[in-house]
Short mmCIF file of C-alpha atoms and ligand atoms in Angstrom, two decimals:
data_model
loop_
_atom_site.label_atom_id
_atom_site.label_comp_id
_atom_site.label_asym_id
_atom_site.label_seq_id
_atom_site.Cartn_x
_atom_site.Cartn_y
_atom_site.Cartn_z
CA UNK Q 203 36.03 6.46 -143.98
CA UNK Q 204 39.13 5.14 -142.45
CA UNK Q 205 41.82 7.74 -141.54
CA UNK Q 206 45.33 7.43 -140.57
CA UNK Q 207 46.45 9.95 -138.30
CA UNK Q 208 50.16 10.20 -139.46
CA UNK Q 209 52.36 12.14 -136.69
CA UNK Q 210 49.91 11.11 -134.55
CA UNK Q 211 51.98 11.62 -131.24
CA UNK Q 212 52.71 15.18 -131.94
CA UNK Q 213 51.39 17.87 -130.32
CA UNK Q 214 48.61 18.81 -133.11
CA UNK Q 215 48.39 15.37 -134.11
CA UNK Q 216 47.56 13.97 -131.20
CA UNK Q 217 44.72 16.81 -130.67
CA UNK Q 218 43.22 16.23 -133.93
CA UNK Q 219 43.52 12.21 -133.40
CA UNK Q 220 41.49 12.60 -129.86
CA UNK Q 221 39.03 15.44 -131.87
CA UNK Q 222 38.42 13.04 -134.65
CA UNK Q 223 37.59 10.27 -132.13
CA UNK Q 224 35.34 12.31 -130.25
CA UNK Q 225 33.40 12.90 -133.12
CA UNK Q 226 32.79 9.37 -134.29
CA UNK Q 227 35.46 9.13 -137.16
CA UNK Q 228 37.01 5.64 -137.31
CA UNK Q 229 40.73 7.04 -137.15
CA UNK Q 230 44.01 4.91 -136.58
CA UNK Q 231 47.29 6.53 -134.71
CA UNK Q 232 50.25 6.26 -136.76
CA UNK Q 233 53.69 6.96 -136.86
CA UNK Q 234 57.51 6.21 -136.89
CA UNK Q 235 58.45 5.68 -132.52
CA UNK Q 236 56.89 2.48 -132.20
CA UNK Q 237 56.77 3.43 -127.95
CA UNK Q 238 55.06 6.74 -128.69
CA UNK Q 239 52.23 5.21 -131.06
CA UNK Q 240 51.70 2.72 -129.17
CA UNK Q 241 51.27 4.13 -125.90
CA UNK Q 242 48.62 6.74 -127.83
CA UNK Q 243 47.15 3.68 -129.37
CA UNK Q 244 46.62 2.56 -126.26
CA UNK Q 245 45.36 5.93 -124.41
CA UNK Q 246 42.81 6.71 -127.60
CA UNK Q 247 41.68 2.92 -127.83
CA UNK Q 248 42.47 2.40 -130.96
CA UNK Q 249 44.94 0.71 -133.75
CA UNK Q 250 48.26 1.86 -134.38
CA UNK Q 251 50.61 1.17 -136.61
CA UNK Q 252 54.45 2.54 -136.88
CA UNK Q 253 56.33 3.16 -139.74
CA UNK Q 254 58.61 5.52 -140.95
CA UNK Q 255 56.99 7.79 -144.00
CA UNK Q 256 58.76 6.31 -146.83
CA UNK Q 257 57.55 2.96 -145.86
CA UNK Q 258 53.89 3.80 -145.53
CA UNK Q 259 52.44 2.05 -148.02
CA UNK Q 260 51.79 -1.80 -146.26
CA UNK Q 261 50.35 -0.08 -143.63
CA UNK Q 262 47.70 1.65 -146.16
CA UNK Q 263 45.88 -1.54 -147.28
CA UNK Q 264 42.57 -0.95 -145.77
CA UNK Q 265 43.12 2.66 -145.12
CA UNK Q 266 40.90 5.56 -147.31
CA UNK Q 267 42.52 8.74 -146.20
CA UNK Q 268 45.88 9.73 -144.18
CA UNK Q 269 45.85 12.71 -142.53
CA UNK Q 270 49.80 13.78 -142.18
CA UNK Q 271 50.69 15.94 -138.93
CA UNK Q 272 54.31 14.66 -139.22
CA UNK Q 273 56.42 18.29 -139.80
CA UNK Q 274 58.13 19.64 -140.75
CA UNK Q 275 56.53 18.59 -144.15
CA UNK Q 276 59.91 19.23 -146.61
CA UNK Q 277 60.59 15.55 -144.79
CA UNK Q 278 57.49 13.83 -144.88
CA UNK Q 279 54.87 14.91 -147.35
CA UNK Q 280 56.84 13.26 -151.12
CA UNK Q 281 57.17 9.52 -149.07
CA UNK Q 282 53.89 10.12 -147.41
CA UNK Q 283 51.86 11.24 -151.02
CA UNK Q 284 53.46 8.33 -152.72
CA UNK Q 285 52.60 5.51 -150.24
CA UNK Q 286 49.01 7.35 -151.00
CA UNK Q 287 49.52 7.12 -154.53
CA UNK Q 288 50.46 3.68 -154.71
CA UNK Q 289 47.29 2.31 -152.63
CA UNK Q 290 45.03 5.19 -154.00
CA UNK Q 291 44.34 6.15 -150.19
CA UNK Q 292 43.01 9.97 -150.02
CA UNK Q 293 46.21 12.43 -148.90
CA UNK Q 294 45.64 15.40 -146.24
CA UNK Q 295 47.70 17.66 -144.29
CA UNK Q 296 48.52 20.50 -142.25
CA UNK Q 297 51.75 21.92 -143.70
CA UNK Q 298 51.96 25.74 -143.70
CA UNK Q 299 55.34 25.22 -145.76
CA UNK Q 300 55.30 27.34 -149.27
CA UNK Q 301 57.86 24.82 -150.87
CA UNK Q 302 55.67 21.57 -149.76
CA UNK Q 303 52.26 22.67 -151.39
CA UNK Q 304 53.95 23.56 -154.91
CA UNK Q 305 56.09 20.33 -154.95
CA UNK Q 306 52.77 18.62 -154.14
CA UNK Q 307 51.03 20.77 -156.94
CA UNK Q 308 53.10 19.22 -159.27
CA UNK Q 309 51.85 15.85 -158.32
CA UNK Q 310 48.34 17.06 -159.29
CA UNK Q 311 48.72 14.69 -162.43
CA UNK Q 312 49.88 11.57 -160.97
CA UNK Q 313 47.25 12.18 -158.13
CA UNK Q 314 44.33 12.56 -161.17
CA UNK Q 315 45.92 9.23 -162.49
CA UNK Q 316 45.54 7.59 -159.16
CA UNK Q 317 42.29 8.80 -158.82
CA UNK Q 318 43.39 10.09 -155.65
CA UNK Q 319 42.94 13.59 -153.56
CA UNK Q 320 45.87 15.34 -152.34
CA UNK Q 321 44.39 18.27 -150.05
CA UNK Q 322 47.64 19.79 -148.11
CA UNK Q 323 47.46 23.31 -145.62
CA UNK Q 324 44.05 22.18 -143.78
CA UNK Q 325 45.29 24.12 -140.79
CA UNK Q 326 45.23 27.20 -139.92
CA UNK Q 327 47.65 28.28 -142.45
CA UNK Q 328 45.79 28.30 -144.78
CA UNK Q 329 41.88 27.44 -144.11
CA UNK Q 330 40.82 31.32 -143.52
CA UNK Q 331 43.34 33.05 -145.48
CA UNK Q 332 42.27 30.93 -148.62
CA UNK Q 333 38.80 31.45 -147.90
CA UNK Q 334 39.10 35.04 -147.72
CA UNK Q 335 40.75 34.82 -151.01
CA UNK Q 336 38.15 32.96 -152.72
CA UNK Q 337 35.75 35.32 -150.86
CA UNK Q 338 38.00 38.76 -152.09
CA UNK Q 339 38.14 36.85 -155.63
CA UNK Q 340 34.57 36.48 -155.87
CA UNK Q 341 33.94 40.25 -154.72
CA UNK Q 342 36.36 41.63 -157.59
CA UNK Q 343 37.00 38.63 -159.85
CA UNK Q 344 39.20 40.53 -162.37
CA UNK Q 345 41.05 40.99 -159.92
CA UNK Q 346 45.31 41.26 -160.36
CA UNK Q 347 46.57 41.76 -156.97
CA UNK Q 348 46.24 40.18 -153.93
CA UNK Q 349 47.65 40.39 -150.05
CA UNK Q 350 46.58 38.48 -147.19
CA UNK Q 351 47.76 39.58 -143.16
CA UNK Q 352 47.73 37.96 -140.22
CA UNK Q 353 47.65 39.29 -136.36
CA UNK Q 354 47.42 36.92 -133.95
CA UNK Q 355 49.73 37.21 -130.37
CA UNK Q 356 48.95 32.96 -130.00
CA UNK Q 357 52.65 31.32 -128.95
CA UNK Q 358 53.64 28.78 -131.54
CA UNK Q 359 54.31 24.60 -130.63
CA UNK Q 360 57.56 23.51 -130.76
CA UNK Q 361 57.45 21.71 -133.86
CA UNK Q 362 55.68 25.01 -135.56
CA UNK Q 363 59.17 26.98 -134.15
CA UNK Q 364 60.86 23.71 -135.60
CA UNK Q 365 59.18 24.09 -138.82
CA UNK Q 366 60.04 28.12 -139.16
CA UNK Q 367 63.49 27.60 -138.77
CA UNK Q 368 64.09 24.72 -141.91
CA UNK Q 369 63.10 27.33 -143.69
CA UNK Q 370 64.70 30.54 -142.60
CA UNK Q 371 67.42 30.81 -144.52
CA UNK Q 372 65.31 30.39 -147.56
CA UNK Q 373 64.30 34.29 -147.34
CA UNK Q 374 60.69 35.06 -148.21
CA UNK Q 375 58.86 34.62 -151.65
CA UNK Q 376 55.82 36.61 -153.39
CA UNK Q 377 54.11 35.87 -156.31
CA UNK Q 378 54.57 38.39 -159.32
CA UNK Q 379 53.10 37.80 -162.87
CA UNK Q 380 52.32 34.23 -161.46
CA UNK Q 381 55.20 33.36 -161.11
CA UNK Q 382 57.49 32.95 -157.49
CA UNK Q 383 60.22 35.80 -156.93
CA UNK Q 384 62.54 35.69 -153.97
CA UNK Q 385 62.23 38.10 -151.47
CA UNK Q 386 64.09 39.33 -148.27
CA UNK Q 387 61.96 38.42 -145.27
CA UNK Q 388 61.35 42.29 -143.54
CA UNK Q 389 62.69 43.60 -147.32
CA UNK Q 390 58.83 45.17 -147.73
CA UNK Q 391 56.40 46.38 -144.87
CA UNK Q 392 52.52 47.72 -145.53
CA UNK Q 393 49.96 49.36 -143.13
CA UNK Q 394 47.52 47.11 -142.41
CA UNK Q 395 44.08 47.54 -140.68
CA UNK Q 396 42.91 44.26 -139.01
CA UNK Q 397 40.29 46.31 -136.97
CA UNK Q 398 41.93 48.08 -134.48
CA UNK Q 399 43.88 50.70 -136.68
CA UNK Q 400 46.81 50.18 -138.32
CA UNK Q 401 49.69 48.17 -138.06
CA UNK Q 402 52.60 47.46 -139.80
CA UNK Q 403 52.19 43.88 -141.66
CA UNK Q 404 56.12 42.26 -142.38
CA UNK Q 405 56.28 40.42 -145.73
CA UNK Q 406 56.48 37.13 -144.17
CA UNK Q 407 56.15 33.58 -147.33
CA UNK Q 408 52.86 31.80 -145.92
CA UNK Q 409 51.95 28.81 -147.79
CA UNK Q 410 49.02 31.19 -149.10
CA UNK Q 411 51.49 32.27 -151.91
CA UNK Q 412 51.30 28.78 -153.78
CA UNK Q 413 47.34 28.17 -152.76
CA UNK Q 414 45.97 31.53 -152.99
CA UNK Q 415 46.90 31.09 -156.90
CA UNK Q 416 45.61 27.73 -157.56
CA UNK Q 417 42.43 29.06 -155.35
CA UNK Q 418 41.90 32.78 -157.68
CA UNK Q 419 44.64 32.30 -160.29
CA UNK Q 420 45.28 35.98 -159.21
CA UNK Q 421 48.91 36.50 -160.32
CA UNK Q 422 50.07 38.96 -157.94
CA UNK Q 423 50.54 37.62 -154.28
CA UNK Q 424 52.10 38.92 -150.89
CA UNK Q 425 51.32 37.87 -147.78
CA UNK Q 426 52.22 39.67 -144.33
CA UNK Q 427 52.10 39.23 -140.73
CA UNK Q 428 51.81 41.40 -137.96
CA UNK Q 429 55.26 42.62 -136.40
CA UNK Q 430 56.52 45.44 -134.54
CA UNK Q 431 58.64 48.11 -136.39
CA UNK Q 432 61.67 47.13 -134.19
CA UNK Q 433 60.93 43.20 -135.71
CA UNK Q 434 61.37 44.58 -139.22
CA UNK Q 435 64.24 46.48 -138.53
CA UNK Q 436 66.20 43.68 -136.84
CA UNK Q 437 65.44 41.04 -139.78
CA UNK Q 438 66.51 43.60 -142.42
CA UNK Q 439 69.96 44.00 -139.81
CA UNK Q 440 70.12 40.05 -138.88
CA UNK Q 441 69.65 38.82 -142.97
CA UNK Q 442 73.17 37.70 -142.45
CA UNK Q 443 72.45 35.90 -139.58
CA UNK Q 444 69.25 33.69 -141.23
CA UNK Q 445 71.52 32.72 -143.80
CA UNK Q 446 73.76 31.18 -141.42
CA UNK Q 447 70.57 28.57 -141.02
CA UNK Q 448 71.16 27.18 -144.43
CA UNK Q 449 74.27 25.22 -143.47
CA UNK Q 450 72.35 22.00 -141.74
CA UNK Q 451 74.05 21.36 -139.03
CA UNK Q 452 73.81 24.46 -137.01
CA UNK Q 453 70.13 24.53 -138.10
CA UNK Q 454 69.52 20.99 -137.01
CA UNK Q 455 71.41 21.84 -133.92
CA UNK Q 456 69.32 24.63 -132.94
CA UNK Q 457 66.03 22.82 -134.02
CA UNK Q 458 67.19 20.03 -131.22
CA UNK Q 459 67.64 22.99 -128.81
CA UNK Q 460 64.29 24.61 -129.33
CA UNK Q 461 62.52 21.04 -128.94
CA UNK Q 462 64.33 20.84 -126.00
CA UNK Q 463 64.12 24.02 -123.88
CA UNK Q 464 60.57 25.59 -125.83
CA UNK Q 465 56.97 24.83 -124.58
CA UNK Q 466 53.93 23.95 -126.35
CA UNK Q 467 51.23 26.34 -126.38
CA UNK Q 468 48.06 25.33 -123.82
CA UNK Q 469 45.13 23.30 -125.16
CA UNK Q 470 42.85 25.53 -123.64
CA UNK Q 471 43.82 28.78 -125.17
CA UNK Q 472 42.72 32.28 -123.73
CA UNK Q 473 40.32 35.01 -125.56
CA UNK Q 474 43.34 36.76 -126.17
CA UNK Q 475 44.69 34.44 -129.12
CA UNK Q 476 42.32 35.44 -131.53
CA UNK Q 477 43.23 36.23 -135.04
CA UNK Q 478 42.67 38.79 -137.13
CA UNK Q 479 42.83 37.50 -140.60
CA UNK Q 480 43.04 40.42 -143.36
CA UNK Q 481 42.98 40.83 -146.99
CA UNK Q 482 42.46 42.98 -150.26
CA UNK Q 483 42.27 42.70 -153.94
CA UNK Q 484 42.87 45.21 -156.67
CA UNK Q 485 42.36 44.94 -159.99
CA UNK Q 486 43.85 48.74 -160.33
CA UNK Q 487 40.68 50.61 -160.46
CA UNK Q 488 38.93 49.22 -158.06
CA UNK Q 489 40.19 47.90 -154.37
CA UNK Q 490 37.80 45.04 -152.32
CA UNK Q 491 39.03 44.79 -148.44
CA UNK Q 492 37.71 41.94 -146.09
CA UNK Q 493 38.20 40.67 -142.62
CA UNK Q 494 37.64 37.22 -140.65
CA UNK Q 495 38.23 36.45 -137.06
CA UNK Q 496 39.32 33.09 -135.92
CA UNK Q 497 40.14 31.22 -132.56
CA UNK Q 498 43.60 30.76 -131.65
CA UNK Q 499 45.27 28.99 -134.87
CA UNK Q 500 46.11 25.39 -132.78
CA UNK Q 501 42.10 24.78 -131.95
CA UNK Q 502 41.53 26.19 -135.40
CA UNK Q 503 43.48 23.88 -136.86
CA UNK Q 504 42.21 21.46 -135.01
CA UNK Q 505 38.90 21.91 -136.12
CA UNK Q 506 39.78 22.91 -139.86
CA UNK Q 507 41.57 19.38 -140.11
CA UNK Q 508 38.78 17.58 -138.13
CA UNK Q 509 35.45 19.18 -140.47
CA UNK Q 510 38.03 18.44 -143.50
CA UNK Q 511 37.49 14.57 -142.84
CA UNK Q 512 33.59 14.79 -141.67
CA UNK Q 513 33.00 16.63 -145.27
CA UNK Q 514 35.13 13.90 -147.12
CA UNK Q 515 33.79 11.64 -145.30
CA UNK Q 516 29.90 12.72 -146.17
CA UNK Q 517 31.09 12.77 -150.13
CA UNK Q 518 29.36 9.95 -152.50
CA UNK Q 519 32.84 10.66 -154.32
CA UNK Q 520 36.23 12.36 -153.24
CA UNK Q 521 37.36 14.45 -156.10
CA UNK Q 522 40.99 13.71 -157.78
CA UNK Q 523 44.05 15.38 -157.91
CA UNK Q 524 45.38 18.43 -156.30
CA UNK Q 525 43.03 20.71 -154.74
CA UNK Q 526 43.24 23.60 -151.81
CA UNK Q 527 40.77 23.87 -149.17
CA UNK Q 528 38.65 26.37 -150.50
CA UNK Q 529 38.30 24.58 -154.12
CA UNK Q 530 37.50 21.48 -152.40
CA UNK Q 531 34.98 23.05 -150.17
CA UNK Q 532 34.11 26.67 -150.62
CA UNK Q 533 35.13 29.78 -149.94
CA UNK Q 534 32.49 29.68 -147.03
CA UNK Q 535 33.54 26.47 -145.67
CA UNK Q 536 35.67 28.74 -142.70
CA UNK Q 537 32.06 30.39 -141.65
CA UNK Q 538 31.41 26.54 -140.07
CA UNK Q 539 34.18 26.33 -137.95
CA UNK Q 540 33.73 26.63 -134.46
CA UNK Q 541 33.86 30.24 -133.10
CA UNK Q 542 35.10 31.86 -136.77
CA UNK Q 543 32.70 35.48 -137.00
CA UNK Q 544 31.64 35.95 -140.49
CA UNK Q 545 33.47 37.62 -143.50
CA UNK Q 546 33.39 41.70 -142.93
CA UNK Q 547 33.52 43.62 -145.98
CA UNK Q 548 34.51 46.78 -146.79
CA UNK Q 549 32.82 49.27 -149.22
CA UNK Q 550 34.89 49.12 -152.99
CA UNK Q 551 37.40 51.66 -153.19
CA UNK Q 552 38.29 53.66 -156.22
CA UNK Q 553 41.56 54.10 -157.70
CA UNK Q 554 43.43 53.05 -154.56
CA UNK Q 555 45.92 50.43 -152.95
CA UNK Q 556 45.04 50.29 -149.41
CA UNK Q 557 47.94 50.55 -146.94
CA UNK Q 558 50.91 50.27 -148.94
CA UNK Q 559 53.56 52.17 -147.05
N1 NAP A 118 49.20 24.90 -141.04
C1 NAP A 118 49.08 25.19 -139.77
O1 NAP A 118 48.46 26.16 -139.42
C2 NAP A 118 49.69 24.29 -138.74
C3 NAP A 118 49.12 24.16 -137.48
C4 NAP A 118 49.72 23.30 -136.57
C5 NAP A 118 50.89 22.63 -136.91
N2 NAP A 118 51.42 22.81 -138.15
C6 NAP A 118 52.63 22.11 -138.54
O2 NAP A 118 52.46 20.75 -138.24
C7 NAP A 118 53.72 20.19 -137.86
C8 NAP A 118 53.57 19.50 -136.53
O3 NAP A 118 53.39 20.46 -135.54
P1 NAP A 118 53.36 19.99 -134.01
O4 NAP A 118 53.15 21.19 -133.21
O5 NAP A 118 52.41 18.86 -133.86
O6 NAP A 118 54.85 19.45 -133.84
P2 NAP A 118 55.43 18.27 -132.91
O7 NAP A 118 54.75 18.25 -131.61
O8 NAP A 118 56.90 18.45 -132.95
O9 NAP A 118 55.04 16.94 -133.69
C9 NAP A 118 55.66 16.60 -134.89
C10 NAP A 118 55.32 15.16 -135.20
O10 NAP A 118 55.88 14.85 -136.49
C11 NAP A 118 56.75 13.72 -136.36
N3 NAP A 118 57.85 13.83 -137.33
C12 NAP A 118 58.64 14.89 -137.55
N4 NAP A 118 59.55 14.61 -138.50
C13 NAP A 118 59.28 13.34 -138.89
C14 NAP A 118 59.87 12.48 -139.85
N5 NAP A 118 60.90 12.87 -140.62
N6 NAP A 118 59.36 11.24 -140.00
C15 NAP A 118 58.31 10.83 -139.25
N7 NAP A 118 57.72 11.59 -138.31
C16 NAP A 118 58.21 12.83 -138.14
C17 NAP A 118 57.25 13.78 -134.96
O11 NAP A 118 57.75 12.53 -134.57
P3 NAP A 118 59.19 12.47 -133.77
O12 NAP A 118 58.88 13.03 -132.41
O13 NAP A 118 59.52 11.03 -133.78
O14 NAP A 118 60.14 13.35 -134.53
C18 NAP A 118 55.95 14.16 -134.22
O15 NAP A 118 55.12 13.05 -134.10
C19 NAP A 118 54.72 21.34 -137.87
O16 NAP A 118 55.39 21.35 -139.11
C20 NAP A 118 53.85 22.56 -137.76
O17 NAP A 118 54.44 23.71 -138.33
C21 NAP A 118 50.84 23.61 -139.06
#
């Protein structure tokens, strides 16, 4: 299988590109500064090819699967999924972005038409939580509710930061009665237990909103990550501020500024970084709680991304249309990542909601 590494001179890109050449893929470096991609081209030893995304599709020809690392993803992933579309090349990416896997949900049609896969959120966000899901869902499978938490203390790349603040402004979103609701980001807090006693969990909109539906079809959604009190208390006190972010060119101009002055995180990431992934179900009698622990979420991702293309690439047929990465795989396809502990579960609780504060 031939794979196009789109965004390929980006920080994760470029680690996923040198991954996926390490382990025998046959992957091409791609993307739109023809002096970047060609100097990686060059460093990997292989073929690379520059475009911008929304003119893709030449490039696609002989290509069976483009694996976009090109984010944020509101820019990239509609010109990226069409040029797919249109040469019925197999679609993959790493967006953590909410918005970008339910506008590419709605392609699931056109994809089916094509004959074509369109797999987004192989990344860290959302590889474990999705498979916890399915795992939770399978424990409880009436279930109504669901929440999924995050604790991790890794530092983010700069195109992550980049990435968090086009969408800032937008608030946070759950999913109630399967449908999305808008949310203020810090509006809700819960206790959460990722091991270590609890913590307080800030309502935060991971991507795991849109997939952990069309992975359960549970219609109840929230998803949290790990804050401080003091983090809460200053979102619910800077909401103003965030808004500011919607008008584009401040939040372009800070974007340019964080590129600038921020770091990206080390490649070799300390013990430290480790994630605690959480999650529970209800289904209002009954309450199923699990756990997963995961490497820092870059090398995750890294790997997540890198297995994604060995497992397509092992398939006498890649399946059509839109799927998430636990439908396309299984719910245990996280256990086979490198350094990820198996699922822990908790004994079923009665008549309870765990942690809600
Ligand atoms: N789901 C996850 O867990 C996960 C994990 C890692 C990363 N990510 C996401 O992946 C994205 C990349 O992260 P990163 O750390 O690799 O960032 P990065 O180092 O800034 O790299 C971003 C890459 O995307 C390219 N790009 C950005 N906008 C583009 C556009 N409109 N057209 C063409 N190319 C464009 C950049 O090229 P230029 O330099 O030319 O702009 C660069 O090659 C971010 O959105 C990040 O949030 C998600």
């Amino acid at each position: 299988m031939k794979t196009l590494v789109y965004g390929a001179y980006g920080y994760t890109g470029e680690r996923i590109a040198s991954e996926a050449l390490d382990r025998g893929l046959d992957v091409v470096v791609a993307g739109r500064n023809g002096t970047k991609t060609r100097g990686l081209g060059i460093e990997l030893g292989v073929e690379s090819r520059v475009a911008d995304p929304g003119e893709l599709a030449p490039e696609l020809e002989d290509i069976d699967a483009v694996l976009n690392c090109a984010g944020p993803f509101t820019r990239t992933a509609e010109p990226v999924v069409d040029a797919c579309l249109d040469t019925e090349t197999a679609y993959l990416d790493i967006t953590g972005e909410l918005p970008v896997v339910e506008a590419l949900a709605e392609r699931d049609r056109d994809a089916e038409t094509a004959g074509v896969p369109v797999l987004p959120a192989v990344g860290f966000d959302v590889v474990p939580t999705d498979c916890l899901a399915c795992h939770l869902h399978d424990r409880l499978p009436g279930a109504e509710s669901l929440a999924l938490g995050v604790e991790t203390r890794a530092d983010l790349s700069r195109g992550t930061l980049e990435t968090v603040l086009e969408h800032a402004a937008g608030g946070g979103s759950i999913r109630q009665n399967g449908a999305l609701e808008s949310v203020a980001v810090g509006e809700r807090t819960r206790k959460i237990d990722f091991g270590n006693g609890p913590r307080t969990g800030l309502l935060a909109p991971l991507a795991d909103v849109a997939t952990a539906y069309y992975t359960t079809g549970v219609p109840n959604i929230e998803t949290y990550v790990a804050a401080p009190d003091s983090a809460a208390r200053a979102l619910r006190v800077g909401q103003p501020l965030l808004s500011l972010l919607g008008f584009r060119p401040l939040r372009r101009t800070l974007q340019r500024a964080v590129k600038a002055l921020a770091a990206d995180p080390p490649t070799q990431p300390a013990e430290r970084d480790r994630v605690s992934v959480w999650g529970a179900v209800t289904d209002g009698n009954q309450t199923a709680v699990s756990r997963l622990e995961t490497p820092e979420p870059y090398s995750l991702t890294v790997d997540a991304a890198t297995t994604v293309l060995e497992r397509l690439d092992g398939m006498p047929e890649l399946p059509a249309g839109f799927e998430t990465p636990a439908v396309a795989l299984d719910a245990e396809f996280v256990l086979d990542l490198d350094g990820v502990e198996g699922f822990h579960d908790e004994a079923l609780r009665e008549g309870e909601r765990p942690g809600l504060e």
